[in-house]
XYZ file of N, CA, C and O in Angstrom:
844
model
N 0.854 -1.144 -0.159
C 0.137 0.150 -0.221
C 0.939 1.261 -0.034
O 1.715 1.328 0.686
N 0.704 2.052 -0.713
C 1.607 3.538 -1.117
C 0.912 4.455 0.203
O -0.312 4.164 0.881
N 1.968 5.396 0.418
C 1.646 6.042 1.643
C 2.260 7.481 1.291
O 3.090 7.705 0.764
N 1.245 8.852 1.379
C 1.829 9.898 1.244
C 2.530 10.652 2.485
O 1.796 10.666 3.430
N 3.799 10.637 2.138
C 4.547 10.641 4.005
C 5.013 12.371 3.715
O 5.000 12.665 4.738
N 4.128 12.915 2.886
C 3.927 14.446 2.973
C 3.418 14.902 3.772
O 2.732 16.332 3.808
N 2.010 13.999 4.436
C 0.750 14.618 4.810
C 0.991 13.780 6.558
O 1.265 12.633 6.561
N 0.417 14.664 7.328
C 0.372 13.607 8.936
C 1.801 13.959 9.789
O 2.743 14.976 9.328
N 1.832 13.020 10.948
C 3.298 13.457 11.828
C 4.248 13.031 11.330
O 4.481 11.927 10.881
N 5.404 13.612 11.248
C 6.096 13.012 10.293
C 7.324 11.720 11.362
O 7.623 10.717 10.520
N 7.344 11.971 12.474
C 8.134 11.171 13.296
C 7.795 9.679 13.387
O 8.591 8.299 13.009
N 6.362 9.536 13.783
C 5.771 7.813 14.040
C 6.048 7.346 12.044
O 6.352 6.152 11.974
N 5.584 8.022 11.168
C 5.787 7.935 9.703
C 7.249 7.063 9.443
O 7.462 6.027 8.700
N 8.262 8.103 9.925
C 9.539 7.772 9.400
C 10.020 6.488 10.401
O 10.573 5.671 9.823
N 9.834 6.095 11.686
C 9.915 5.277 12.151
C 9.056 3.935 11.721
O 10.063 2.621 11.590
N 7.611 4.188 11.411
C 7.298 3.145 10.776
C 8.130 2.664 9.569
O 7.928 1.139 9.354
N 8.313 3.372 8.856
C 9.173 3.436 7.606
C 10.214 2.656 7.622
O 10.762 1.723 6.623
N 11.096 3.077 8.258
C 12.315 2.922 8.807
C 12.590 1.456 9.127
O 13.718 0.731 8.822
N 12.061 0.936 10.425
C 12.480 -0.264 10.753
C 11.919 -1.351 9.610
O 13.169 -2.255 9.732
N 11.138 -1.493 8.945
C 11.274 -2.810 7.822
C 12.559 -2.404 6.996
O 13.120 -3.395 6.459
N 12.847 -1.116 6.951
C 14.225 -1.193 6.079
C 15.319 -1.559 6.087
O 16.019 -1.984 5.549
N 15.538 -1.133 7.773
C 16.699 -1.731 8.324
C 16.729 -3.131 8.277
O 17.778 -3.874 8.099
N 15.621 -3.796 8.681
C 15.539 -5.170 8.975
C 15.623 -5.925 7.511
O 16.321 -7.023 7.171
N 14.979 -5.198 6.013
C 15.237 -5.571 4.983
C 16.922 -6.037 4.571
O 17.216 -6.863 4.167
N 17.508 -4.560 4.885
C 19.306 -4.834 4.572
C 19.563 -6.068 5.231
O 20.880 -6.927 4.735
N 19.283 -6.270 6.538
C 20.226 -7.273 7.087
C 19.736 -8.592 6.412
O 20.430 -9.718 6.637
N 18.584 -8.995 6.194
C 17.878 -9.945 5.512
C 18.693 -10.312 4.388
O 18.399 -11.569 4.035
N 18.916 -9.229 3.648
C 19.778 -9.610 2.284
C 20.918 -10.142 2.333
O 21.594 -10.615 1.181
N 21.415 -9.946 3.405
C 22.858 -10.232 3.991
C 22.983 -12.074 4.343
O 24.160 -12.284 4.774
N 21.826 -12.325 4.280
C 21.783 -13.660 5.371
C 22.015 -14.709 3.995
O 22.204 -15.829 4.691
N 21.766 -14.130 3.007
C 22.020 -15.424 1.790
C 23.288 -16.573 2.246
O 23.300 -17.738 2.153
N 24.622 -15.648 2.147
C 25.850 -16.138 2.317
C 26.036 -16.623 3.325
O 26.480 -17.733 3.591
N 25.615 -16.174 4.571
C 25.461 -16.668 5.655
C 25.011 -17.906 6.003
O 25.712 -19.297 6.479
N 23.694 -18.173 5.334
C 22.647 -19.443 5.689
C 23.914 -20.610 4.529
O 23.804 -21.778 5.476
N 23.958 -20.000 3.535
C 25.016 -21.091 2.602
C 26.338 -21.722 3.584
O 26.841 -22.665 3.377
N 27.001 -20.364 4.526
C 27.781 -21.051 5.223
C 27.766 -22.125 6.127
O 28.539 -22.801 6.134
N 26.689 -21.775 6.645
C 26.370 -22.708 7.865
C 26.085 -23.775 7.633
O 26.776 -24.928 8.262
N 25.305 -23.956 6.349
C 24.619 -25.242 6.050
C 26.065 -26.207 5.330
O 26.176 -27.189 5.760
N 26.670 -25.620 4.503
C 27.519 -26.145 3.909
C 28.809 -26.884 4.956
O 29.745 -27.674 5.006
N 29.156 -25.739 5.657
C 30.020 -25.888 7.124
C 29.714 -26.974 7.521
O 30.438 -27.939 7.926
N 28.314 -27.704 7.730
C 27.876 -28.365 9.088
C 27.814 -29.517 8.389
O 28.145 -31.216 8.676
N 27.622 -29.547 6.894
C 26.848 -31.070 6.317
C 28.183 -31.753 4.910
O 27.961 -32.351 4.759
N 29.125 -30.642 4.721
C 29.914 -30.837 3.836
C 31.388 -30.985 3.989
O 31.868 -31.851 3.997
N 31.942 -29.892 4.868
C 33.265 -30.100 5.530
C 33.554 -28.712 5.606
O 33.071 -27.567 4.872
N 34.890 -28.508 6.191
C 35.697 -27.232 6.324
C 36.158 -26.654 5.253
O 35.891 -25.210 4.719
N 36.029 -27.257 4.136
C 36.861 -26.828 2.700
C 35.599 -25.981 1.956
O 35.934 -25.183 1.225
N 34.749 -26.911 2.067
C 33.309 -26.100 1.676
C 32.901 -24.891 2.260
O 32.707 -23.726 1.760
N 32.852 -24.787 3.487
C 32.954 -23.448 4.285
C 34.041 -22.626 3.910
O 33.344 -21.238 3.734
N 35.225 -22.950 3.918
C 36.103 -21.873 3.412
C 35.818 -21.339 1.847
O 36.022 -20.392 1.690
N 35.165 -22.335 1.064
C 34.891 -21.494 -0.426
C 33.850 -20.459 -0.200
O 33.873 -19.840 -0.686
N 32.538 -21.096 0.394
C 31.439 -20.197 0.306
C 32.010 -18.774 1.307
O 31.803 -17.929 0.817
N 32.809 -18.792 2.128
C 33.200 -17.965 2.876
C 34.092 -17.256 2.064
O 33.986 -15.459 2.314
N 35.108 -17.616 1.390
C 35.704 -16.472 0.207
C 35.106 -15.822 -0.727
O 35.317 -14.944 -1.047
N 34.027 -16.442 -1.043
C 32.886 -16.032 -1.900
C 32.244 -14.800 -1.217
O 31.782 -13.902 -2.062
N 32.290 -15.169 0.028
C 31.241 -13.692 0.606
C 31.399 -12.594 0.179
O 30.850 -11.544 0.210
N 32.857 -12.009 0.540
C 32.759 -10.370 0.607
C 32.520 -9.973 -1.204
O 32.141 -9.033 -1.275
N 33.042 -10.684 -1.892
C 32.657 -10.500 -3.449
C 31.203 -10.171 -3.625
O 30.453 -9.303 -4.271
N 30.531 -11.246 -3.201
C 29.187 -11.832 -3.497
C 28.531 -10.299 -2.615
O 27.122 -9.772 -3.466
N 28.757 -10.200 -1.568
C 28.058 -9.136 -0.634
C 28.369 -7.505 -1.286
O 27.143 -7.015 -1.179
N 29.369 -7.714 -1.959
C 29.832 -6.070 -2.409
C 29.204 -5.995 -3.551
O 28.463 -4.722 -3.853
N 28.968 -6.980 -4.318
C 27.915 -6.734 -5.852
C 26.732 -6.511 -5.356
O 26.095 -5.437 -5.817
N 26.229 -7.409 -4.308
C 24.576 -6.754 -3.719
C 24.448 -5.931 -3.513
O 23.792 -4.875 -3.638
N 25.377 -5.186 -2.049
C 25.329 -3.781 -1.888
C 25.375 -2.821 -2.842
O 24.687 -1.805 -2.850
N 26.494 -3.062 -3.903
C 26.799 -1.807 -5.277
C 24.685 -1.554 -5.622
O 24.828 -0.819 -6.103
N 24.236 -2.997 -6.261
C 23.204 -3.085 -6.823
C 22.131 -2.515 -6.139
O 20.992 -1.522 -6.455
N 21.970 -2.795 -4.653
C 21.036 -1.979 -3.670
C 21.518 -0.354 -3.547
O 20.228 0.183 -3.923
N 22.534 -0.330 -3.382
C 22.535 1.297 -3.725
C 22.419 1.821 -4.787
O 21.893 2.860 -4.789
N 22.740 1.403 -6.087
C 22.253 2.351 -7.354
C 20.473 1.951 -7.187
O 19.929 2.944 -7.611
N 19.781 1.014 -6.831
C 18.426 1.118 -6.744
C 17.911 2.174 -5.935
O 17.104 2.804 -6.016
N 18.454 2.245 -4.720
C 18.430 3.099 -3.644
C 18.399 4.599 -4.375
O 17.611 5.358 -3.812
N 19.370 4.788 -4.924
C 19.513 6.045 -5.713
C 18.022 6.679 -6.465
O 17.953 7.384 -6.370
N 18.144 5.536 -7.324
C 17.055 5.753 -8.254
C 15.463 5.845 -7.545
O 14.567 6.923 -7.642
N 15.528 5.574 -6.399
C 14.479 5.547 -5.215
C 14.285 6.691 -4.964
O 13.541 6.937 -4.497
N 15.142 7.367 -4.898
C 15.322 8.784 -4.465
C 14.466 9.756 -5.017
O 13.831 10.153 -4.560
N 15.040 9.341 -6.274
C 14.525 10.487 -7.008
C 13.116 9.975 -7.223
O 11.683 10.834 -7.426
N 12.523 8.854 -7.493
C 10.977 8.119 -7.903
C 10.771 8.881 -6.720
O 9.304 9.470 -6.645
N 10.787 9.028 -5.137
C 10.039 9.294 -4.061
C 10.057 10.921 -4.042
O 8.968 11.768 -3.869
N 11.231 11.607 -4.471
C 10.952 13.023 -4.749
C 9.991 13.314 -5.817
O 9.210 14.170 -5.353
N 10.066 12.740 -6.750
C 9.036 12.937 -7.684
C 7.144 12.369 -7.528
O 6.156 12.917 -7.565
N 7.200 11.756 -6.664
C 5.680 10.890 -6.012
C 5.286 11.953 -5.102
O 4.465 12.444 -5.267
N 6.097 12.562 -3.994
C 6.049 13.480 -3.128
C 5.443 14.876 -4.090
O 4.675 15.380 -3.238
N 5.929 15.212 -5.148
C 5.729 16.180 -5.708
C 4.300 16.213 -6.618
O 3.877 17.148 -7.557
N 4.099 15.007 -6.692
C 3.018 14.411 -7.521
C 3.115 14.765 -9.041
O 2.254 14.846 -9.864
N 4.462 14.356 -9.598
C 4.956 14.675 -11.023
C 4.762 13.288 -11.533
O 5.521 12.477 -11.585
N 3.568 12.669 -11.392
C 3.505 11.320 -11.633
C 4.210 10.772 -13.557
O 4.122 9.572 -13.357
N 3.947 11.694 -14.283
C 4.530 11.812 -15.552
C 5.873 11.077 -15.344
O 6.665 10.360 -16.195
N 6.702 12.340 -14.742
C 7.915 11.506 -14.243
C 8.163 10.626 -13.859
O 9.320 9.983 -13.979
N 7.570 10.310 -12.965
C 7.673 9.238 -12.437
C 7.571 8.003 -12.815
O 8.349 6.957 -12.936
N 6.911 8.110 -13.826
C 6.611 6.623 -14.709
C 7.778 6.480 -15.801
O 8.489 5.584 -15.831
N 8.187 7.946 -15.950
C 9.686 7.838 -16.817
C 10.877 6.986 -16.429
O 11.697 6.519 -16.695
N 11.052 7.677 -15.045
C 11.701 7.304 -13.749
C 11.939 5.872 -13.568
O 13.178 5.016 -13.578
N 10.754 5.342 -13.856
C 10.605 4.004 -13.450
C 10.818 3.019 -14.411
O 11.856 2.094 -14.189
N 10.849 3.390 -15.553
C 10.850 2.299 -16.915
C 12.159 2.545 -17.047
O 12.673 1.945 -17.530
N 12.756 3.967 -17.150
C 14.300 4.520 -17.195
C 15.005 3.521 -16.407
O 16.356 2.742 -17.003
N 14.669 3.686 -15.196
C 15.613 2.582 -14.018
C 15.619 1.173 -14.299
O 16.551 0.487 -14.596
N 14.188 0.653 -14.695
C 14.023 -0.810 -15.092
C 14.898 -1.152 -16.220
O 16.000 -2.386 -15.928
N 14.696 -0.452 -17.257
C 15.470 -1.077 -18.590
C 17.025 -1.006 -18.447
O 17.395 -1.722 -19.116
N 17.584 0.465 -17.762
C 19.024 0.568 -17.899
C 19.588 -0.325 -16.690
O 20.462 -0.877 -17.216
N 18.626 -0.698 -15.524
C 19.492 -1.234 -15.030
C 19.476 -2.983 -15.106
O 20.204 -3.367 -14.744
N 18.116 -3.373 -16.110
C 18.370 -4.877 -16.715
C 19.625 -4.882 -17.265
O 20.418 -5.986 -17.120
N 19.800 -4.161 -18.143
C 21.129 -4.079 -19.230
C 22.489 -3.898 -18.219
O 23.267 -4.784 -18.887
N 22.559 -3.034 -17.434
C 23.339 -2.924 -16.541
C 23.741 -4.216 -15.938
O 24.898 -4.326 -15.511
N 22.975 -4.758 -15.280
C 23.178 -6.235 -14.154
C 23.334 -7.248 -15.075
O 24.357 -8.211 -14.798
N 22.806 -7.433 -16.515
C 23.489 -8.551 -17.233
C 24.859 -8.450 -17.564
O 25.711 -9.329 -17.715
N 25.374 -6.925 -18.121
C 26.977 -6.908 -18.484
C 27.692 -7.336 -17.098
O 28.793 -7.626 -17.388
N 27.294 -6.746 -15.790
C 28.115 -7.020 -14.868
C 28.045 -7.918 -14.650
O 29.373 -8.929 -14.256
N 27.145 -9.199 -14.702
C 26.783 -10.668 -14.504
C 28.150 -11.238 -15.368
O 28.839 -11.934 -14.849
N 27.946 -10.850 -16.657
C 28.857 -11.498 -17.269
C 30.576 -11.048 -17.050
O 31.126 -12.318 -17.057
N 30.674 -9.890 -16.735
C 31.943 -9.528 -16.246
C 32.627 -10.673 -15.158
O 33.850 -11.012 -15.043
N 31.273 -10.559 -14.460
C 32.098 -11.419 -12.999
C 31.920 -12.386 -12.839
O 32.512 -13.301 -12.597
N 31.282 -13.303 -13.859
C 31.396 -14.767 -14.303
C 32.242 -14.917 -15.047
O 33.488 -16.026 -14.378
N 32.709 -14.425 -15.790
C 34.445 -14.209 -16.537
C 35.523 -14.186 -15.761
O 36.458 -14.822 -15.808
N 35.254 -13.010 -14.902
C 36.641 -12.768 -13.968
C 36.489 -13.261 -12.572
O 37.444 -12.545 -11.795
N 35.609 -13.902 -12.371
C 35.551 -14.903 -10.998
C 36.711 -15.307 -10.406
O 37.307 -15.032 -9.082
N 37.526 -16.254 -11.623
C 38.695 -16.634 -11.068
C 39.803 -15.808 -10.540
O 40.611 -15.973 -9.471
N 40.305 -14.682 -11.351
C 41.221 -13.615 -11.016
C 41.067 -12.820 -9.927
O 41.680 -12.328 -9.070
N 39.531 -12.583 -9.575
C 39.212 -11.751 -8.220
C 39.239 -12.529 -7.240
O 40.035 -12.259 -6.376
N 39.106 -14.036 -7.080
C 39.797 -15.025 -6.089
C 40.782 -14.935 -6.193
O 41.476 -14.963 -4.679
N 41.674 -14.846 -7.286
C 43.206 -14.903 -6.998
C 43.859 -13.709 -6.368
O 44.670 -13.860 -5.602
N 42.990 -12.697 -6.610
C 43.705 -11.393 -6.227
C 43.361 -11.109 -4.611
O 44.110 -10.357 -3.660
N 42.212 -11.803 -4.559
C 42.349 -11.963 -2.759
C 43.129 -13.239 -1.974
O 42.406 -13.572 -0.987
N 43.840 -13.809 -3.345
C 44.589 -14.951 -2.384
C 43.963 -16.163 -1.614
O 44.215 -16.390 -0.777
N 42.807 -16.161 -2.367
C 42.086 -17.784 -1.847
C 43.256 -19.090 -2.352
O 43.547 -19.100 -3.096
N 43.210 -20.148 -1.345
C 43.699 -20.883 -1.923
C 43.451 -22.046 -2.484
O 42.525 -21.876 -3.077
N 44.358 -22.267 -3.688
C 44.096 -23.251 -4.636
C 43.516 -24.534 -4.403
O 42.600 -24.902 -5.015
N 43.463 -24.695 -3.450
C 42.518 -26.188 -2.908
C 41.231 -25.964 -2.626
O 40.198 -26.851 -2.849
N 40.770 -24.686 -2.444
C 39.360 -24.560 -2.610
C 38.523 -23.476 -3.171
O 37.721 -23.339 -3.980
N 39.482 -22.864 -4.371
C 39.501 -21.790 -5.254
C 38.700 -22.198 -6.361
O 37.500 -21.657 -6.711
N 38.304 -23.362 -6.502
C 37.574 -23.930 -7.827
C 36.270 -23.783 -7.462
O 35.288 -23.548 -8.041
N 36.275 -24.199 -6.149
C 34.584 -24.407 -5.644
C 34.164 -22.995 -5.352
O 32.882 -22.627 -5.688
N 35.018 -21.953 -5.120
C 34.659 -20.635 -4.738
C 34.096 -20.049 -6.155
O 33.136 -19.485 -5.925
N 34.807 -20.523 -6.798
C 34.698 -19.801 -8.154
C 33.335 -20.401 -9.083
O 32.557 -19.635 -9.512
N 33.031 -21.930 -8.687
C 31.889 -22.353 -9.082
C 30.401 -21.548 -8.366
O 29.164 -21.304 -8.996
N 30.842 -21.784 -6.956
C 29.756 -20.850 -6.031
C 29.431 -19.392 -6.926
O 28.161 -19.223 -6.729
N 30.351 -18.711 -6.973
C 30.048 -16.857 -7.642
C 29.426 -17.373 -8.880
O 28.716 -16.532 -9.046
N 29.913 -18.100 -9.777
C 29.448 -18.233 -11.217
C 27.761 -18.456 -10.940
O 27.472 -17.638 -11.552
N 27.537 -19.567 -10.652
C 26.223 -19.911 -9.912
C 25.586 -18.456 -9.482
O 24.007 -18.319 -10.175
N 25.810 -17.914 -8.615
C 25.347 -16.622 -7.796
C 24.987 -15.860 -8.758
O 24.111 -15.102 -8.903
N 25.797 -15.259 -9.890
C 26.095 -14.430 -10.628
C 25.383 -14.693 -11.686
O 24.710 -13.608 -12.486
N 24.916 -15.959 -12.107
C 24.017 -16.022 -12.941
C 22.621 -15.361 -12.652
O 21.579 -14.996 -13.553
N 22.335 -15.446 -11.538
C 21.250 -14.979 -10.951
C 21.056 -13.407 -10.543
O 20.358 -13.007 -9.920
N 22.394 -12.998 -11.182
C 22.462 -11.244 -10.168
C 21.507 -10.319 -10.653
O 21.096 -9.707 -10.370
N 20.469 -10.726 -12.036
C 19.622 -10.002 -12.878
C 18.675 -10.252 -11.787
O 17.772 -9.064 -11.720
N 18.537 -11.571 -11.240
C 17.200 -11.356 -10.086
C 17.088 -10.311 -8.791
O 16.196 -9.813 -8.183
N 18.298 -10.689 -8.304
C 18.858 -9.318 -7.360
C 18.529 -8.067 -7.647
O 17.689 -7.015 -6.943
N 19.003 -7.896 -8.833
C 18.605 -6.269 -9.059
C 17.198 -6.334 -9.176
O 16.370 -5.047 -8.957
N 16.045 -7.165 -9.995
C 14.680 -7.161 -10.223
C 14.204 -6.972 -8.749
O 13.393 -5.774 -8.323
N 14.476 -7.586 -7.780
C 13.982 -7.691 -6.446
C 14.152 -6.220 -6.033
O 13.145 -5.672 -5.365
N 15.544 -5.582 -5.926
C 16.089 -4.154 -5.370
C 15.363 -3.135 -5.949
O 14.896 -2.168 -5.539
N 15.108 -3.326 -7.597
C 14.116 -2.129 -8.313
C 13.058 -2.270 -7.826
O 12.189 -0.930 -7.284
N 12.158 -3.387 -7.510
C 10.881 -3.465 -7.041
C 10.502 -2.854 -5.569
O 10.001 -2.089 -5.159
N 11.267 -3.402 -4.894
C 11.511 -3.336 -3.326
C 11.756 -1.352 -3.027
O 10.758 -0.623 -2.456
N 12.836 -0.660 -3.980
C 12.934 0.208 -3.678
C 11.849 1.136 -4.635
O 11.946 2.583 -4.013
N 11.254 0.899 -5.762
C 10.423 1.372 -6.130
C 8.804 1.708 -5.038
O 8.186 2.727 -4.715
N 8.944 0.587 -4.228
C 8.007 0.395 -3.120
C 8.203 1.303 -2.176
O 7.191 1.813 -1.891
N 9.112 1.190 -1.888
C 9.807 2.410 -0.899
C 9.488 3.654 -0.818
O 8.866 4.601 0.011
N 9.815 3.781 -2.200
C 9.780 5.465 -2.816
C 7.990 5.879 -2.932
O 7.671 7.133 -2.729
N 7.139 4.599 -2.824
C 5.778 5.439 -2.515
C 5.364 4.757 -1.288
O 4.109 5.232 -1.220
N 6.187 4.724 -0.350
C 5.957 4.805 0.966
C 5.791 3.516 1.802
O 4.901 3.303 2.642
N 5.828 2.321 0.906
C 5.725 1.426 1.327
C 6.655 0.606 1.434
O 7.756 0.250 0.624
N 7.199 0.282 2.989
C 8.724 -0.398 3.332
C 8.508 -1.779 3.895
O 9.218 -2.757 4.246
N 7.089 -2.174 4.187
C 6.660 -3.453 4.387
C 6.535 -4.517 3.837
O 7.112 -5.793 4.042
N 6.130 -4.387 2.367
C 6.160 -5.189 1.286
C 7.241 -6.291 1.046
O 7.685 -7.160 1.094
N 7.655 -5.022 0.542
C 9.639 -5.516 0.305
C 9.991 -6.620 1.295
O 10.994 -7.845 1.184
N 10.135 -6.109 2.554
C 10.488 -6.769 3.664
C 9.683 -8.012 3.678
O 10.632 -9.251 4.337
N 8.682 -8.446 3.809
C 7.981 -9.606 3.533
C 8.419 -10.466 3.013
O 8.727 -11.799 2.902
N 8.602 -9.927 1.150
C 8.701 -11.068 0.420
C 10.502 -11.435 0.353
O 10.855 -12.632 0.606
N 11.154 -10.572 1.294
C 12.753 -10.677 1.260
C 12.672 -12.044 2.785
O 13.669 -12.945 2.534
N 11.747 -12.040 3.602
C 11.889 -12.905 4.603
C 11.467 -14.406 4.426
O 12.064 -15.313 4.340
N 10.316 -14.316 2.925
C 10.033 -15.581 2.474
C 11.236 -16.185 1.921
O 11.247 -17.263 1.603
N 12.011 -15.177 1.016
C 12.735 -15.752 0.172
C 14.510 -16.221 0.676
O 14.745 -17.132 0.782
N 14.371 -15.595 2.576
C 15.480 -15.880 2.989
C 14.889 -17.351 3.431
O 15.742 -18.071 3.482
N 13.977 -17.557 3.844
C 13.749 -18.808 4.251
C 13.569 -20.056 3.359
O 14.234 -21.419 3.552
N 13.109 -19.654 2.342
C 13.268 -20.428 1.028
C 14.761 -20.853 0.657
O 14.900 -22.058 0.835
N 15.743 -20.034 0.815
C 16.945 -20.319 0.623
C 17.626 -21.283 1.502
O 18.423 -22.306 1.144
N 17.198 -21.024 2.695
C 17.631 -22.625 3.776
C 16.996 -23.598 3.585
O 17.791 -24.764 2.917
N 15.488 -23.389 3.038
C 15.019 -24.913 2.735
C 15.558 -25.462 1.312
O 15.699 -26.504 1.668
N 15.912 -24.936 0.423
C 16.270 -25.367 -0.960
C 17.939 -25.724 -0.492
O 18.492 -26.506 -0.821
N 18.714 -24.795 0.620
C 19.685 -25.010 0.926
C 20.035 -26.703 1.546
O 20.760 -27.447 1.237
N 19.189 -26.797 2.173
C 19.275 -28.155 2.954
C 18.593 -29.198 1.915
O 19.398 -30.362 2.182
N 17.788 -29.129 1.148
C 17.459 -30.097 -0.039
C 18.554 -30.133 -1.020
O 19.152 -31.435 -0.832
N 19.319 -29.172 -1.323
C 20.696 -29.426 -2.530
C 21.811 -30.073 -1.789
O 22.481 -30.628 -2.234
N 22.230 -29.694 -0.695
C 23.111 -30.182 0.144
C 22.962 -31.445 0.577
O 23.827 -31.870 1.007
N 22.058 -31.290 1.785
C 21.666 -32.554 2.568
C 20.992 -33.681 1.883
O 21.711 -34.840 1.862
N 19.859 -33.203 1.107
C 19.585 -34.289 0.415
C 19.911 -35.072 -0.814
O 20.286 -35.957 -1.117
N 20.238 -33.833 -1.623
C 20.868 -34.106 -2.972
C 22.381 -34.483 -3.014
O 22.917 -34.986 -4.055
N 23.036 -33.896 -2.173
C 24.285 -33.959 -1.963
C 24.850 -33.087 -3.231
O 26.551 -33.817 -3.636
N 24.928 -32.175 -3.597
C 25.375 -31.162 -4.347
C 26.283 -29.964 -3.927
O 27.087 -29.526 -4.696
N 26.805 -29.950 -2.360
C 27.401 -29.653 -2.184
C 27.228 -27.682 -2.272
O 26.551 -27.219 -2.242
N 28.583 -27.350 -2.357
C 28.410 -25.850 -2.685
C 27.894 -25.471 -3.876
O 27.243 -24.194 -3.799
N 28.158 -26.049 -5.129
C 27.039 -25.844 -6.031
C 25.662 -25.491 -5.852
O 24.816 -24.701 -6.224
N 25.192 -26.669 -4.762
C 23.823 -26.868 -4.565
C 23.241 -25.831 -3.593
O 22.439 -25.158 -3.603
N 24.610 -24.941 -2.984
C 24.083 -23.829 -1.954
C 24.144 -22.489 -2.987
O 22.938 -21.572 -2.482
N 24.945 -22.588 -4.122
C 24.434 -21.496 -4.700
C 23.208 -21.554 -5.571
O 22.370 -20.341 -5.770
N 22.886 -22.298 -5.947
C 21.859 -22.875 -6.978
C 20.470 -22.414 -5.854
O 19.708 -22.292 -6.298
N 20.650 -22.988 -4.741
C 19.299 -22.292 -3.584
C 19.677 -21.125 -3.577
O 18.273 -20.298 -3.578
N 20.665 -20.305 -3.327
C 20.764 -18.932 -3.490
C 19.755 -18.269 -4.414
O 19.131 -17.340 -4.354
N 20.321 -18.839 -5.660
C 19.460 -18.465 -7.139
C 18.125 -18.355 -7.172
O 17.386 -17.439 -7.753
N 17.424 -19.627 -7.019
C 16.476 -19.996 -6.792
C 15.651 -19.054 -6.127
O 14.647 -18.440 -6.277
N 15.868 -18.867 -4.476
C 15.378 -18.554 -3.858
C 14.943 -16.924 -4.400
O 14.077 -16.095 -3.868
N 16.113 -16.147 -4.607
C 16.008 -15.011 -5.106
C 15.255 -14.688 -6.228
O 14.445 -13.619 -6.561
N 15.042 -15.926 -7.466
C 14.326 -15.567 -8.650
C 12.808 -15.601 -8.050
O 11.895 -15.280 -8.379
N 12.405 -16.654 -7.014
C 11.283 -16.674 -6.593
C 10.611 -15.308 -5.831
O 9.672 -15.165 -5.713
N 11.708 -14.670 -5.175
C 11.312 -13.652 -4.746
C 10.969 -12.596 -5.853
O 9.947 -12.133 -5.444
N 11.879 -12.557 -6.920
C 11.257 -11.618 -7.994
C 9.830 -11.810 -8.469
O 9.320 -10.868 -8.893
N 9.729 -13.191 -8.326
C 7.991 -13.557 -8.959
C 7.136 -13.424 -7.792
O 6.052 -12.620 -8.774
N 7.446 -13.266 -6.760
C 6.382 -12.845 -5.916
C 6.324 -11.228 -6.110
O 5.204 -10.731 -6.180
N 7.223 -10.351 -6.193
C 7.356 -9.189 -6.702
C 6.252 -8.832 -7.876
O 5.936 -7.787 -7.802
N 6.760 -9.049 -9.049
C 6.074 -9.125 -10.010
C 4.224 -9.649 -10.068
O 3.614 -8.537 -10.455
N 4.136 -10.574 -9.590
C 2.589 -10.830 -8.970
C 2.142 -9.674 -8.413
O 0.742 -9.409 -8.466
N 2.686 -9.078 -7.550
C 2.010 -7.996 -6.260
C 2.391 -7.104 -6.970
O 0.998 -6.262 -7.226
């Protein structure tokens, strides 16, 4: 539900808006943490080290995309507050199209240069191949990361910070369930945990599109 935050008391509205925003940022970083815990417990120390080594790169990229969408959200919220709806529509469509193209290009670059990046971080040779595989599978789904962040920041720009949080919580829970399935049941190890992350983000995007 959209909310016109230019009307009514400021402090209660800001508090109600900010709490889901902070929780959402925390939940978005739980993907790699859940992957690390599950592969560490059920696969072994090398798998834990591989996922842990990939974590900084993965989180940096996620935060970069999140920040880019947040910047676009500032423009959207300004236009929505000023009731410039035609400009708002153009801003939303431009951000969507430009962000999709940018995310696809970045995903390709990261998939190609995953190995050199991990070598730059001095990841040990005995785990680097597993870490590369993890990153490449996650980066295949990078476009889903952008779509979720785009929709969530668009909703936040219209005054709704709760619905994106609900979708993200569902996605985080799905990630844990799929992690357990692919790692414990199917025995796919590190690639299975990456696949769980990608699929949970894809489902989160589907929920946003339906909404």
